Every structure is written in C-alpha cells, then in structure tokens.
Amino acid sequence: MPLRIGSKDLYFPVKNVVFFAGLPAVLIFTALSALSQSIPVRENFARLNAQEDTDGDQRITIHDRLTPFELRDRNGATVLVVSDVYRLSVLMQELDWAVSQNREEVTIADLKLDETVVDRTSRLIRELYWDALTRRVDAAHLDQVLDEQKIPAKQDFVYVPTSDEAALRYFKEVERDAAKRGRTPSLQVVALPAADKLTADFVNGLGGDHGLLTLKMETNARGEVTGGAPYLVPGGRFNELYYWDSYFIALGLLQDGRKDLARGMADNLIYEMDHYGKIPNANRTYYLTRSQPPFLTSVIRAVFEAGAGDRDWLAAALRTAMSEYREVWLGRDRLVKAGDYQLSRYYDTGSGPCPEVEPGHYDQQIAPWLALANAQRSKPLKPADFLNEYRAGKYHDLAVNDMTLDAFFKQDRAMRESGHDTTHRFDDRAADFVTVDLNALLYRYESDFADLLESQFNGKLEGAPDGFGDAAGWRKRGAARKQAMDALMWDEARGFYFDYDFVKHKRSEYISATGLYPLWAGMLDEKDSVDRARVGRIAAFMRAKLEQPAGLAATAKESVESARTKDQRQWDYPYGWPPHQMLAWQGLRRYGLDADAERLAYRWLYTIAKNARDFDGTIPEKYNVVTGSHEVFVEYGNVGTKFAYIEPQGFGWMNASFEMGINYLSAAVLADLHAVKPPPEK
C-alpha cells in the first residue's frame, strides 16, 4: 500500500518499509531509488488540477477542499501520496514548470517536495525572480518593455533624448526595421528636446501619445551600441524602472550576489538624471513632471561598496547626484520656506488627473466637486463624464471647502511623488507639507556626500557643481537640515518626528512609519545625550503605535480613525509595505536596537513565508499587517497576487525584503522561521 508525504516527514512506499530522515543507512539506497523514480508530467498534472484545484483559480491554496493525491508512474501504479496544502501546491508549481519546459517525465526528487517554504522562496528569488523582473530597453527587448497596461495605445512610442546621439541613431534604425517588418502596432521613435524643455507644457502637449523613455545603452570598444543596460521592474502591471523601488531592489540583488544587475540599476538612474533633468517616477513620458523619494546616493554607495564600480565611476555618479540634489530637491518648486528654515517638499509640475491612474480611481475623491456640478444640472454627470468635461476646460475653478478642482489634482500629484499614493496623512494637501521622509532622505544625501568625499577623494571632488565639492560644506548642510527638522518636526511631548504644514504653520499629528526615517538616515548623534534619549523614545513610540502582528503599519490606527474622510487608502493602517520595514530594520540596527530589528524582521518574514506556504507561493507588493494576509482589496488591489499555477516573478521590493530580512535573524530565530512558527502575540 503506498504511503504518503505528510506535513513534516517524507514517506515512501518501499516494500512495506517506511523511510524517513534518521533511519539506518541500510534503508537509504532503497529510498534514493524511490526519489529517482520517474513519473509522467502531463497526466499527473491534469489529474492534480482536476482533483485539488476545487475553486478553479489554477492554484492550490488553503481555500481548496483538498484530498490525498496519488502520484502515478507511467504504468498507472501509485508511487507517492501527497496530502498537505503546501506540498500539493509545490507539486502543482513544479509540474507546471516541467510542462513549460516540455519535459515528458520528472523524478520524485525533481519535485522538491521536502524543501521548506523559506528555502524555496529564497531560492526562487535568487534563481528565477530576479531574472524574470530584468528588462533592457533595446531592440531585442522592446516588445517586452513597451507593454503598457496602464495606458493602452494604438501606436508604440519610444522617446529618446537628443543629448544621447548614439541612442537616437540606434533607435531610429530600430524604427526603420520595424516599418520594414510591418510591425503591429507601428513603432514611432521621437527625439526629446533638452532636459530644460521637458516641462509640464511639453508633457501636456503629448496628448495621448505617451510612451517609453529610453535608458542607458551599453557600447563596445568601438563605441557601437550593443544593447540596453539591465534594470529590474517592480512586477505585475509596473513594467518600468521606478525610482525608489530601485534602492530596495538593489539591496536584494547585492544580497544575492547580483552585482551586475545592481550596477545596471544605478547606471540607469544616473542616465535619467543626466538626460531628463530628474529621475522620473518611472521611465514613461507621463512621469516627466515628477520624481519619487530620492535614494540615488544610497544606490550609488551600496553599489560602490559592493565593488561593482571604481573610483572614476563613483566620482561621475556623485557629480550627477549632486546635480539632482541642487536642481530637483533644492529647485524653486520644491525648496520652500518653513518658519525660519528652508526645507524641501514633494511637488509635481503637472496639472489635472494623472494619466496613468486607473479608471474609477478618482471617483470617490472627486465626489464633492461632482455633487456641486450636478446641483447645477438637470441631468447628472457620471464621474468619468465629469472628468472628461474637466479635461475639456470646464470646472477648473469649481471649489469645495476653498479648494478648487485644479488645486486638488495638484495636491494629488504631489502625494504621488512621495511614493505614498495614496494616504490620508496629508489630508489631500501633500504639497503644503515639508515631510520627515523627504528631508531625512536629503540628510542622507548630505551625509553620503561628506562620507564618500572624505574616504575616497581626500575631502574634495573635482568637477562638482559650484560649492558642492567640499566635504565640510556637506557636513554644514546636514547640520542645518537636522536643526530645522528638530525645530519643526520633533514632537518632544510624543517623542516622534512628524511632517510640518508650512502653510498652516503647525506640525502634523498624523503618525506615520516615515517618522523612523531619521534613524535610517543616521540623523541622531549617539554621542549626544539628547539625541540618544530620542532614539529610545522613537523606538518606544514605534512599538506602541505602529508595530502590528505582521510588521510595521504604514500609519497608526488612531490617525486613520481621525482622518477627515473615511475611505480606505493603501498607504495607511492596516497595511504594511516593504520599504518601511527595511528602512526601520536598518535604522534600529544602526543605533544598537538589534532586538527590535530582529523582532520586526521576524514578523514580516513570517508573514511572507506563511502566505507563500498557504497560497501557492504568493509574493505580493503589500500586506494587511494586522491580519497578516495578502488578501488586500484596497485602491489598486494587491499587485503580484494574480497568477496561474506558479508565481512567475514575485514583487521587486518584497523579494528584496525577504532576502535582506534573513540577515536580521539569529540562528535560533531563523530556525523558527523555517518551521513557520508564529511570532509572539502583539
């Protein structure tokens, strides 16, 4: 009678003898023979689908009504029985993989049924997911990178900076070749004007002709273009190079020894700044009016310290980062006066609804303006028709609570530059705040410049923008920013950092995980007794207000409950995101709070492992950190949760958080993770 593979040990039907780990060596040969036994792929895969996928979603999860499944050899004899949800899901994944590889048979060992979910998840990230997320903007990969789920178009547009003459020649040749082949849809290559001409008016003038922005091209010794530099996309519908995602993804790549890809990420970000005048939200034309949270020096430093770039590369990269610091974040739109200080804010130079936003997304937010407009009409408009009329020139000055519709969209765009789209944190007034996160990130720039100039260039960098090449100057800038943030953003009574509303001249009370960014940035001086006490208070506040069973919430429950409107937003409680977790771990460890870092990392990694175990390897973009579930249906849903049979790529920064998070666990705690042992109750 065949025996089974259960929830813990391997069992094989070997002449009425049960084999499992730890039995005498005399039995090992027989068991290994069972492991090497071949089974037909398609027949077993078809039966597995029919028997175990009871809800028809092309996956095996805890939502299916599972029964023991018999793996059969080519003669129809049962060789193994698999019964628990995790191994049944692994079986489905491996058989699907074998089908995709056109394999007729596999061995029992090929199915990897005794691999822990932790080892399996990490292995898939290293061996499959990073490569699956890799893109290049070149002839060989153009169809892949032009795929645009957010704004479908009848024609494919590729926009190339005129300042990159070699790239423009290359893509014009690609365009001619596409025309000769009768490519459908047709391909049009457009030369972009100089960076200072890439204004909001230019982007507006494109109408619906949005397209892909090219990135760095690789060349041979003769200067001939050989292809595009590699980069990774987040995954799912996000098929572009995103700015702040790139830092976290680069950390995961370096953790897994993929220096080539991490260097490619850095080179492409640098290219964008050099040729587009900013690092756009992502490399599509509709993102040219805004950037995203700035992490360029952190990416550069991580790549350099991993040995993936030399000092010449570092010098050029730092000059570009200094230009970004000065021209973007200290530019006239983003540098503002806040009290007696100057700090930076998020801002988007564009206007009106963002083109990439899904239909229906704005419906709830614009409802007050729509109601006002409909009160003046005999036949009420639907939200989509109202927005169409707005785009055609109507309702621009329509005001609700002293905010025009124009102003609402301006604020909405600023929130999207913050990366936290969307949240109640700014009360739909993101451009009116100098934020903890942005200014902590810029403090990190100032510190990185000073550190690297001192350690690599004797304190001075030749060819730097005027006044920016001296390490001492960067120390002064960092000290001034810290003074401003302490004065405006530190709440002594509560012991935490909060955004500052420079229009209403008051500190926000909205609790956000971004209040931990000063720890990550190294803004507090351990040698200073006041700062040292603040570190402890920040950690205590975090434990009380933000820590949840599955990790850090993006914002606090009490803040969401006090928000002006009650619609759920994905960058608010009860949702948690990888960047907040990773920055918190790094910041807490920086100040010796290793126990806090380990506890938070375990909560997060346990959540990833448990969801992967119970839901066919799912790796999403975010979690509900109160319930520990990926089954999140808020705003855009949860990218990375919809796939058939086998998770094809994970999600960029979630992959990175899993690979990085393991470093924060001791051997004993890592063993608990392998056993998927629940963390202590919160």
XYZ file of C-alpha atoms in Angstrom:
682
model
C 0.000 0.000 0.000
C 1.519 3.392 -0.918
C 2.476 5.660 1.958
C 2.469 9.421 1.880
C 4.300 12.677 2.137
C 2.721 14.441 5.059
C 3.165 17.722 6.844
C 6.665 17.078 8.127
C 8.492 13.926 7.008
C 8.950 12.142 3.704
C 7.334 8.731 3.415
C 7.854 6.357 0.517
C 6.188 3.037 -0.361
C 9.186 0.717 -0.409
C 8.152 -2.938 0.069
C 6.123 -2.159 3.171
C 9.061 -0.291 4.751
C 8.689 3.374 5.722
C 11.728 5.587 5.069
C 12.250 8.987 6.636
C 15.161 11.110 7.800
C 17.209 9.444 10.534
C 16.598 5.760 9.714
C 19.537 3.327 9.375
C 21.753 3.660 6.319
C 20.691 0.246 5.046
C 17.386 1.804 4.005
C 18.864 4.855 2.308
C 19.647 3.191 -1.019
C 16.076 1.998 -1.388
C 14.717 5.450 -0.558
C 17.051 7.116 -3.009
C 15.783 4.731 -5.647
C 12.274 5.997 -4.911
C 13.470 9.591 -5.188
C 14.936 8.815 -8.603
C 11.768 7.155 -9.866
C 10.257 8.926 -12.878
C 6.629 9.913 -13.338
C 4.854 11.285 -16.435
C 4.299 15.042 -16.203
C 1.136 15.828 -18.133
C -1.047 13.002 -16.866
C -0.243 13.757 -13.219
C -0.604 17.499 -13.778
C -4.044 17.076 -15.355
C -5.300 14.856 -12.524
C -3.845 17.190 -9.892
C -5.711 20.139 -11.393
C -8.957 18.249 -11.656
C -8.811 16.802 -8.145
C -7.225 19.506 -5.983
C -7.970 22.890 -7.573
C -11.535 22.842 -6.348
C -12.147 26.587 -6.667
C -10.789 26.712 -10.226
C -8.235 29.512 -9.702
C -5.340 27.481 -11.216
C -3.603 27.307 -7.842
C -3.699 25.114 -4.783
C -4.325 27.091 -1.602
C -5.964 26.748 1.786
C -9.207 27.795 0.083
C -9.372 24.488 -1.821
C -11.069 21.341 -0.487
C -8.053 19.065 -0.529
C -7.837 15.296 -0.597
C -4.758 12.995 -0.702
C -3.305 12.925 -4.208
C -1.672 9.867 -5.772
C 1.360 10.409 -7.995
C 1.448 7.605 -10.557
C 4.155 6.189 -12.764
C 3.797 5.531 -16.497
C 2.109 2.179 -15.735
C -0.514 3.781 -13.544
C 0.953 2.459 -10.304
C 0.874 4.818 -7.307
C 4.392 5.760 -6.211
C 3.665 8.548 -3.732
C 0.694 10.124 -1.968
C 0.814 13.865 -1.212
C -1.708 15.272 1.229
C -0.892 18.683 2.738
C -1.602 22.027 1.100
C 1.966 23.302 0.911
C 3.397 20.223 -0.783
C 0.387 19.895 -3.051
C 0.976 23.492 -4.155
C 4.679 22.806 -4.675
C 3.737 19.749 -6.706
C 1.470 21.872 -8.905
C 4.171 24.513 -9.345
C 6.872 22.011 -10.260
C 4.679 20.057 -12.645
C 3.608 23.300 -14.325
C 7.264 24.280 -14.651
C 8.041 20.904 -16.202
C 5.164 21.362 -18.674
C 6.515 24.782 -19.655
C 9.922 23.188 -20.256
C 8.336 20.454 -22.441
C 9.540 17.711 -20.131
C 7.707 14.421 -20.506
C 8.868 12.925 -17.194
C 10.372 14.087 -13.914
C 11.758 12.254 -10.912
C 10.317 12.489 -7.419
C 13.489 14.376 -6.418
C 12.846 16.959 -9.160
C 9.621 17.928 -7.432
C 11.446 19.362 -4.370
C 8.604 18.344 -2.082
C 10.674 18.458 1.105
C 12.130 21.938 0.571
C 10.988 24.319 3.323
C 8.934 27.297 2.234
C 11.732 29.606 3.438
C 14.405 27.848 1.397
C 12.104 27.572 -1.579
C 11.085 31.223 -1.550
C 14.671 32.396 -1.242
C 15.855 30.014 -3.968
C 13.150 31.105 -6.390
C 14.004 34.753 -5.785
C 17.705 34.085 -6.433
C 17.350 31.703 -9.357
C 14.170 32.856 -11.108
C 12.522 36.025 -9.915
C 15.400 38.483 -10.294
C 15.953 37.415 -13.881
C 12.210 37.392 -14.596
C 11.999 41.030 -13.473
C 15.017 42.114 -15.523
C 14.450 44.377 -18.516
C 16.548 46.189 -21.125
C 15.476 48.988 -23.445
C 16.889 47.766 -26.747
C 15.819 46.145 -29.995
C 15.808 42.620 -28.625
C 13.584 43.501 -25.653
C 11.490 46.370 -26.973
C 8.196 44.473 -27.212
C 8.562 43.447 -23.583
C 9.282 46.928 -22.207
C 6.704 48.666 -24.378
C 3.959 46.553 -22.805
C 1.807 49.163 -21.048
C -1.165 48.047 -19.004
C -1.914 51.469 -17.526
C -2.431 53.433 -20.767
C -3.090 51.165 -23.773
C -2.234 52.889 -27.074
C -2.818 52.208 -30.769
C 0.789 53.070 -31.551
C 4.012 52.419 -29.638
C 6.102 55.498 -28.914
C 9.755 55.425 -27.867
C 11.177 58.741 -26.670
C 14.952 59.202 -26.900
C 16.879 62.174 -25.506
C 18.505 64.242 -28.256
C 21.505 64.583 -25.964
C 22.256 60.862 -26.489
C 23.150 60.874 -30.177
C 24.265 57.232 -30.312
C 20.993 56.068 -28.761
C 18.969 58.198 -31.160
C 20.754 56.693 -34.182
C 20.266 53.211 -32.758
C 16.521 53.595 -32.160
C 15.899 55.285 -35.491
C 17.362 52.170 -37.098
C 15.076 50.055 -34.909
C 12.134 52.157 -36.125
C 13.085 51.632 -39.780
C 13.440 47.902 -39.266
C 10.027 47.744 -37.553
C 8.435 49.541 -40.515
C 10.018 47.107 -42.957
C 8.636 44.186 -40.991
C 5.163 45.732 -40.834
C 5.212 45.759 -37.033
C 1.797 45.977 -35.395
C 1.201 48.306 -33.681
C 3.511 50.629 -35.546
C 6.582 51.985 -33.790
C 7.443 55.668 -33.693
C 10.759 56.932 -32.281
C 10.644 60.552 -31.114
C 13.623 62.751 -30.260
C 13.060 64.562 -26.978
C 14.154 68.167 -26.512
C 16.828 69.183 -23.997
C 16.106 68.415 -20.351
C 15.203 72.012 -19.514
C 12.481 71.875 -22.165
C 10.789 68.825 -20.655
C 8.220 70.969 -18.909
C 4.641 70.351 -17.880
C 3.553 72.125 -21.056
C 5.633 69.708 -23.118
C 4.084 66.683 -21.373
C 0.606 68.199 -21.758
C 1.274 68.696 -25.452
C 1.788 64.988 -25.953
C -1.947 64.452 -25.525
C -2.457 60.707 -25.590
C 0.847 59.982 -27.310
C 2.662 58.864 -24.213
C 5.422 56.327 -24.442
C 8.609 54.787 -23.107
C 11.659 56.820 -22.110
C 14.882 55.109 -23.150
C 17.631 54.348 -20.654
C 21.388 53.807 -20.723
C 22.831 51.941 -23.695
C 25.868 49.687 -23.428
C 28.619 50.057 -26.031
C 31.643 48.073 -27.202
C 35.247 49.247 -27.519
C 34.408 50.920 -30.841
C 31.603 52.925 -29.275
C 28.899 50.915 -31.015
C 25.665 50.287 -29.138
C 25.370 46.643 -28.134
C 22.176 46.790 -26.088
C 20.486 48.369 -23.102
C 21.837 48.353 -19.567
C 19.828 45.950 -17.382
C 17.351 47.085 -14.740
C 14.567 45.495 -12.734
C 10.907 46.423 -12.679
C 8.674 46.005 -9.610
C 6.450 43.419 -11.323
C 2.842 42.967 -12.343
C 1.447 45.979 -14.183
C 4.516 48.018 -13.205
C 6.731 47.340 -16.194
C 9.129 50.294 -15.868
C 12.169 51.400 -13.866
C 10.764 53.010 -10.709
C 12.927 55.324 -8.668
C 12.545 54.440 -5.005
C 11.764 50.784 -5.710
C 15.220 50.602 -7.283
C 17.055 51.198 -3.999
C 15.334 48.333 -2.217
C 15.614 46.019 -5.206
C 19.328 46.857 -5.471
C 19.828 45.833 -1.838
C 18.200 42.475 -2.573
C 20.317 41.998 -5.681
C 23.544 42.740 -3.806
C 22.470 40.382 -1.032
C 22.162 37.650 -3.665
C 25.446 38.476 -5.394
C 23.865 40.061 -8.489
C 26.276 42.974 -8.708
C 25.775 43.230 -12.466
C 22.093 43.980 -12.103
C 22.569 46.342 -9.150
C 25.164 48.278 -11.152
C 22.734 48.409 -14.080
C 20.072 49.890 -11.788
C 22.473 52.604 -10.650
C 23.642 53.393 -14.183
C 20.097 53.758 -15.464
C 19.087 56.104 -12.630
C 22.172 58.214 -13.298
C 21.349 58.254 -17.012
C 17.844 59.539 -16.309
C 19.163 62.437 -14.253
C 21.809 63.278 -16.867
C 19.384 63.293 -19.794
C 15.923 64.078 -18.376
C 16.881 66.620 -15.707
C 15.360 64.498 -12.954
C 14.907 60.837 -12.130
C 11.241 60.426 -13.096
C 8.754 58.477 -11.047
C 9.337 55.848 -13.783
C 10.545 55.862 -17.386
C 7.294 56.811 -19.139
C 6.619 60.271 -20.565
C 3.650 60.945 -18.280
C 6.035 60.747 -15.303
C 8.315 63.539 -16.553
C 6.592 66.096 -14.305
C 7.552 64.396 -11.062
C 10.212 62.319 -9.364
C 9.931 59.919 -6.401
C 11.575 59.664 -2.963
C 15.313 60.257 -3.628
C 17.667 57.349 -2.959
C 20.358 57.968 -5.573
C 23.315 58.364 -3.211
C 22.231 55.257 -1.310
C 22.119 53.215 -4.516
C 25.489 54.604 -5.630
C 27.096 53.932 -2.264
C 25.742 50.390 -2.000
C 26.978 49.521 -5.499
C 30.404 51.089 -4.929
C 30.932 49.457 -1.536
C 29.992 46.093 -3.062
C 32.865 46.518 -5.518
C 30.665 46.976 -8.588
C 32.128 50.376 -9.506
C 35.569 52.012 -9.347
C 36.534 55.488 -8.095
C 36.142 57.065 -11.527
C 32.627 55.683 -11.739
C 31.942 56.896 -8.202
C 33.190 60.417 -8.966
C 30.963 60.752 -12.024
C 27.990 59.241 -10.170
C 28.388 61.654 -7.252
C 28.514 64.650 -9.591
C 25.200 63.542 -11.069
C 23.685 63.025 -7.610
C 24.835 66.496 -6.587
C 23.101 67.907 -9.650
C 19.907 66.103 -8.692
C 20.145 67.439 -5.122
C 20.592 71.024 -6.360
C 18.362 71.129 -9.441
C 15.461 68.975 -8.282
C 15.213 68.952 -4.496
C 16.581 72.460 -3.980
C 14.792 73.730 -7.087
C 12.252 76.535 -6.970
C 9.234 74.196 -6.901
C 10.434 72.002 -4.040
C 12.545 74.186 -1.729
C 10.219 76.235 0.470
C 10.393 78.499 3.494
C 9.041 76.815 6.601
C 9.130 79.111 9.587
C 12.705 80.350 9.939
C 14.050 77.491 7.833
C 14.195 76.201 4.290
C 13.270 72.577 3.702
C 12.071 70.518 0.747
C 8.645 69.255 -0.200
C 7.196 66.870 -2.756
C 5.790 68.534 -5.854
C 4.621 67.716 -9.370
C 4.783 70.399 -12.044
C 1.922 68.829 -13.997
C -1.772 69.541 -13.629
C -5.067 67.698 -13.783
C -5.728 63.973 -13.310
C -2.690 61.723 -13.669
C -2.971 59.833 -16.985
C -1.739 56.545 -15.541
C -4.413 56.351 -12.826
C -6.884 53.535 -13.386
C -10.431 54.421 -14.488
C -12.646 54.900 -11.453
C -9.809 55.557 -9.029
C -10.677 59.244 -8.646
C -14.430 58.664 -8.333
C -14.583 58.859 -4.544
C -12.131 61.738 -4.192
C -13.882 63.992 -6.735
C -17.371 63.235 -5.425
C -17.778 66.611 -3.613
C -16.969 68.582 -6.784
C -19.164 66.316 -8.889
C -22.081 66.851 -6.493
C -21.611 70.605 -6.756
C -21.551 70.438 -10.553
C -24.587 68.160 -10.696
C -26.563 70.513 -8.458
C -26.462 72.968 -11.344
C -27.542 70.438 -14.000
C -30.854 68.844 -14.923
C -29.142 65.611 -15.961
C -26.424 64.470 -13.537
C -22.994 63.547 -14.833
C -21.211 60.308 -14.059
C -17.640 60.634 -12.668
C -15.979 59.651 -15.957
C -18.041 62.182 -17.927
C -17.328 64.853 -15.346
C -13.564 64.267 -15.666
C -13.823 64.369 -19.445
C -15.558 67.740 -19.258
C -12.913 68.922 -16.788
C -10.164 67.919 -19.212
C -12.019 69.846 -21.922
C -11.772 73.045 -19.862
C -14.779 73.091 -17.551
C -14.989 73.178 -13.714
C -11.350 74.233 -13.157
C -12.355 76.877 -10.617
C -15.082 74.790 -9.000
C -14.313 74.947 -5.262
C -15.243 72.761 -2.300
C -14.089 73.921 1.160
C -11.949 76.580 -0.536
C -10.137 74.008 -2.679
C -10.601 74.139 -6.432
C -10.545 71.007 -8.517
C -7.296 72.286 -10.065
C -5.773 72.533 -6.605
C -6.976 69.062 -5.646
C -5.208 67.463 -8.601
C -2.064 69.487 -7.899
C -2.020 68.123 -4.368
C -2.822 64.624 -5.579
C 0.182 64.722 -7.892
C 2.475 65.831 -5.062
C 1.292 62.885 -2.989
C 2.206 60.569 -5.852
C 5.742 61.961 -5.945
C 6.002 60.989 -2.265
C 5.551 57.359 -3.296
C 2.758 57.064 -0.730
C -0.134 57.039 -3.145
C -2.471 57.215 -1.519
C -2.711 58.115 2.184
C -4.772 60.323 4.493
C -1.505 61.536 6.013
C -1.586 64.837 4.102
C -5.357 65.364 4.138
C -5.130 65.731 0.336
C -2.656 68.621 0.751
C 0.710 66.950 0.176
C 2.328 69.997 -1.446
C 1.688 72.025 1.733
C 3.997 69.879 3.873
C 7.724 69.584 4.318
C 7.915 65.924 5.226
C 10.070 63.886 7.559
C 10.803 61.277 4.917
C 11.966 63.607 2.135
C 14.154 65.705 4.381
C 15.633 62.674 6.138
C 16.474 61.266 2.694
C 18.177 64.546 1.769
C 20.072 64.487 5.072
C 21.289 61.068 3.996
C 22.477 62.602 0.705
C 24.412 65.227 2.639
C 25.978 62.578 4.865
C 26.776 60.271 1.944
C 28.462 63.078 0.026
C 30.545 64.034 3.061
C 31.471 60.421 3.903
C 32.457 59.473 0.362
C 34.363 62.679 -0.323
C 36.339 62.168 2.877
C 37.008 58.453 2.385
C 37.645 58.415 -1.367
C 38.671 61.921 -2.505
C 40.529 63.489 0.424
C 37.572 65.687 1.185
C 37.234 67.363 -2.221
C 35.658 66.253 -5.501
C 36.922 67.863 -8.673
C 34.291 68.900 -11.197
C 31.454 69.013 -8.673
C 28.732 71.639 -9.119
C 29.797 75.034 -7.761
C 30.148 74.998 -3.990
C 29.295 71.315 -3.679
C 32.711 69.652 -3.922
C 33.841 70.051 -0.319
C 33.032 67.511 2.405
C 32.978 70.175 5.104
C 30.244 72.024 3.212
C 28.110 68.896 3.148
C 28.540 68.456 6.907
C 27.278 72.008 7.409
C 24.277 71.405 5.161
C 23.423 68.236 7.077
C 23.716 70.021 10.427
C 21.454 72.838 9.211
C 18.841 70.361 7.972
C 18.928 68.462 11.255
C 18.464 71.712 13.164
C 15.454 72.590 11.005
C 13.890 69.156 11.337
C 14.413 69.105 15.108
C 12.830 72.536 15.400
C 9.814 71.900 13.187
C 9.245 68.140 13.121
C 10.313 66.760 16.500
C 7.443 66.488 18.987
C 9.005 66.493 22.431
C 5.773 65.555 24.153
C 5.150 62.479 21.984
C 8.743 61.528 21.256
C 8.492 61.157 17.494
C 9.007 63.027 14.207
C 6.005 64.452 12.311
C 5.570 66.282 8.988
C 5.321 70.082 9.148
C 2.480 72.008 7.494
C 4.263 75.173 6.328
C 1.013 76.725 5.036
C -0.834 76.453 8.362
C 2.430 76.832 10.342
C 1.947 73.782 12.523
C 3.230 70.275 12.962
C 1.038 67.432 11.764
C -0.273 64.957 14.315
C -0.607 62.138 11.783
C 1.526 59.165 12.854
C 3.497 57.599 10.011
C 6.244 54.992 9.740
C 8.184 57.686 7.890
C 8.866 59.146 11.341
C 11.503 56.401 11.609
C 13.473 57.650 8.602
C 15.809 59.836 10.721
C 17.105 56.629 12.322
C 17.849 55.138 8.913
C 19.474 58.395 7.785
C 21.749 58.437 10.845
C 20.489 61.882 11.799
C 20.743 61.390 15.551
C 24.141 61.575 17.229
C 24.765 58.680 19.605
C 27.369 60.769 21.435
C 24.782 63.437 22.220
C 22.679 62.681 25.304
C 19.594 64.422 23.915
C 19.745 62.504 20.629
C 20.491 59.252 22.432
C 17.357 59.692 24.543
C 15.369 60.493 21.402
C 16.382 57.207 19.800
C 14.891 55.294 22.711
C 11.702 57.350 22.644
C 11.279 56.859 18.874
C 11.598 53.092 19.287
C 9.100 53.060 22.154
C 6.624 55.155 20.174
C 7.018 52.802 17.211
C 6.275 49.769 19.379
C 3.166 51.377 20.823
C 1.693 52.973 17.713
C 2.985 51.251 14.567
C 4.086 47.701 15.345
C 1.472 45.100 14.411
C 1.421 41.285 14.443
C 2.857 41.123 10.902
C 5.221 44.106 10.977
C 5.008 47.883 10.823
C 1.820 49.564 9.640
C 2.319 52.449 7.236
C 0.421 54.730 9.613
C -1.274 54.435 13.002
C -4.825 53.262 13.575
C -5.708 56.340 15.623
C -4.540 58.616 12.799
C -6.684 56.857 10.200
C -9.687 56.998 12.522
C -9.247 60.767 12.911
C -8.891 61.440 9.164
C -11.300 63.900 7.544
C -12.616 61.272 5.111
C -13.071 57.578 5.803
C -12.178 55.922 2.500
C -9.504 53.233 2.820
C -6.108 54.077 1.361
C -3.334 51.600 0.741
C -0.503 53.578 2.402
C -2.383 53.705 5.703
C -3.230 51.385 8.585
C -3.775 48.414 8.456
C -1.403 47.973 5.511
C 2.343 47.473 5.605
C 4.951 47.855 2.876
C 8.495 46.537 2.354
C 10.296 49.918 2.229
C 9.075 50.906 5.678
C 10.155 47.567 7.115
C 13.608 47.606 5.534
C 14.401 51.203 6.475
C 13.227 50.540 10.039
C 15.418 47.433 10.383
C 18.449 49.325 9.134
C 17.754 52.323 11.339
C 17.154 50.318 14.501
C 20.297 48.250 13.999
C 22.317 51.430 13.336
C 21.536 52.527 16.896
C 22.061 49.143 18.530
C 18.378 48.260 18.809
C 19.028 44.797 17.415
C 16.234 43.094 19.345
C 13.669 45.471 17.862
C 15.084 44.980 14.365
C 15.036 41.196 14.718
C 11.511 41.099 16.132
C 10.121 43.295 13.360
C 12.017 41.389 10.672
C 10.673 38.091 12.003
C 7.082 39.331 11.999
C 7.459 40.409 8.377
C 9.318 37.335 7.112
C 6.927 35.004 8.910
C 4.075 36.749 7.084
C 5.781 36.295 3.722
C 6.566 32.639 4.440
C 3.099 31.812 5.761
C 1.342 33.417 2.794
C 3.691 31.673 0.363
C 3.052 28.363 2.122
C -0.728 28.703 2.214
C -1.257 30.445 -1.130
C 0.843 28.686 -3.748
C 3.985 30.794 -3.370
C 2.300 34.209 -3.482
C 4.712 37.177 -3.118
C 2.650 40.423 -3.210
C 3.517 44.133 -3.046
C 1.970 44.691 0.433
C 0.174 43.020 3.359
C -2.522 43.727 5.874
C -0.166 43.691 8.859
C -2.983 43.318 11.393
C -4.326 40.080 9.924
C -1.072 39.023 8.230
C -2.890 38.475 4.948
C -2.049 39.320 1.343
C -5.752 39.249 0.521
C -5.940 43.010 0.322
C -8.601 44.737 -1.748
C -7.939 48.452 -1.411
C -7.451 51.054 -4.138
C -5.432 49.124 -6.751
C -5.823 45.711 -5.116
C -2.567 43.880 -4.473
C -0.146 43.525 -7.368
C 1.559 40.144 -7.535
C -1.353 38.065 -6.284
C -2.872 37.105 -9.623
C -1.089 34.337 -11.498
C -1.691 30.813 -12.754
C -0.049 27.723 -11.242
C 3.355 29.176 -10.369
C 4.371 32.641 -9.177
C 6.475 33.886 -12.102
C 8.481 36.763 -10.601
C 7.423 37.766 -7.099
C 7.364 41.507 -6.476
C 10.581 43.507 -6.520
C 10.834 45.100 -3.108
C 9.011 42.225 -1.393
C 11.605 39.835 -2.830
C 14.326 42.140 -1.533
C 12.802 42.379 1.943
C 12.779 38.591 2.243
C 16.390 38.210 1.156
C 17.571 41.122 3.303
C 15.429 40.280 6.320
C 17.114 36.937 6.897
C 20.273 38.881 7.861
C 18.458 40.287 10.888
C 17.659 36.882 12.392
C 19.829 34.872 14.768
C 20.337 31.174 14.063
C 17.665 30.171 16.570
C 15.116 32.645 15.229
C 15.919 31.618 11.655
C 15.153 28.016 12.665
C 11.765 29.194 13.937
C 11.158 30.851 10.571
C 11.944 27.610 8.732
C 9.342 25.941 10.937
C 6.931 28.823 10.194
C 6.456 29.337 13.905
C 4.076 32.211 14.655
C 5.665 35.250 16.314
C 4.630 36.222 19.843
C 1.279 37.956 20.042
C 1.412 41.710 19.818
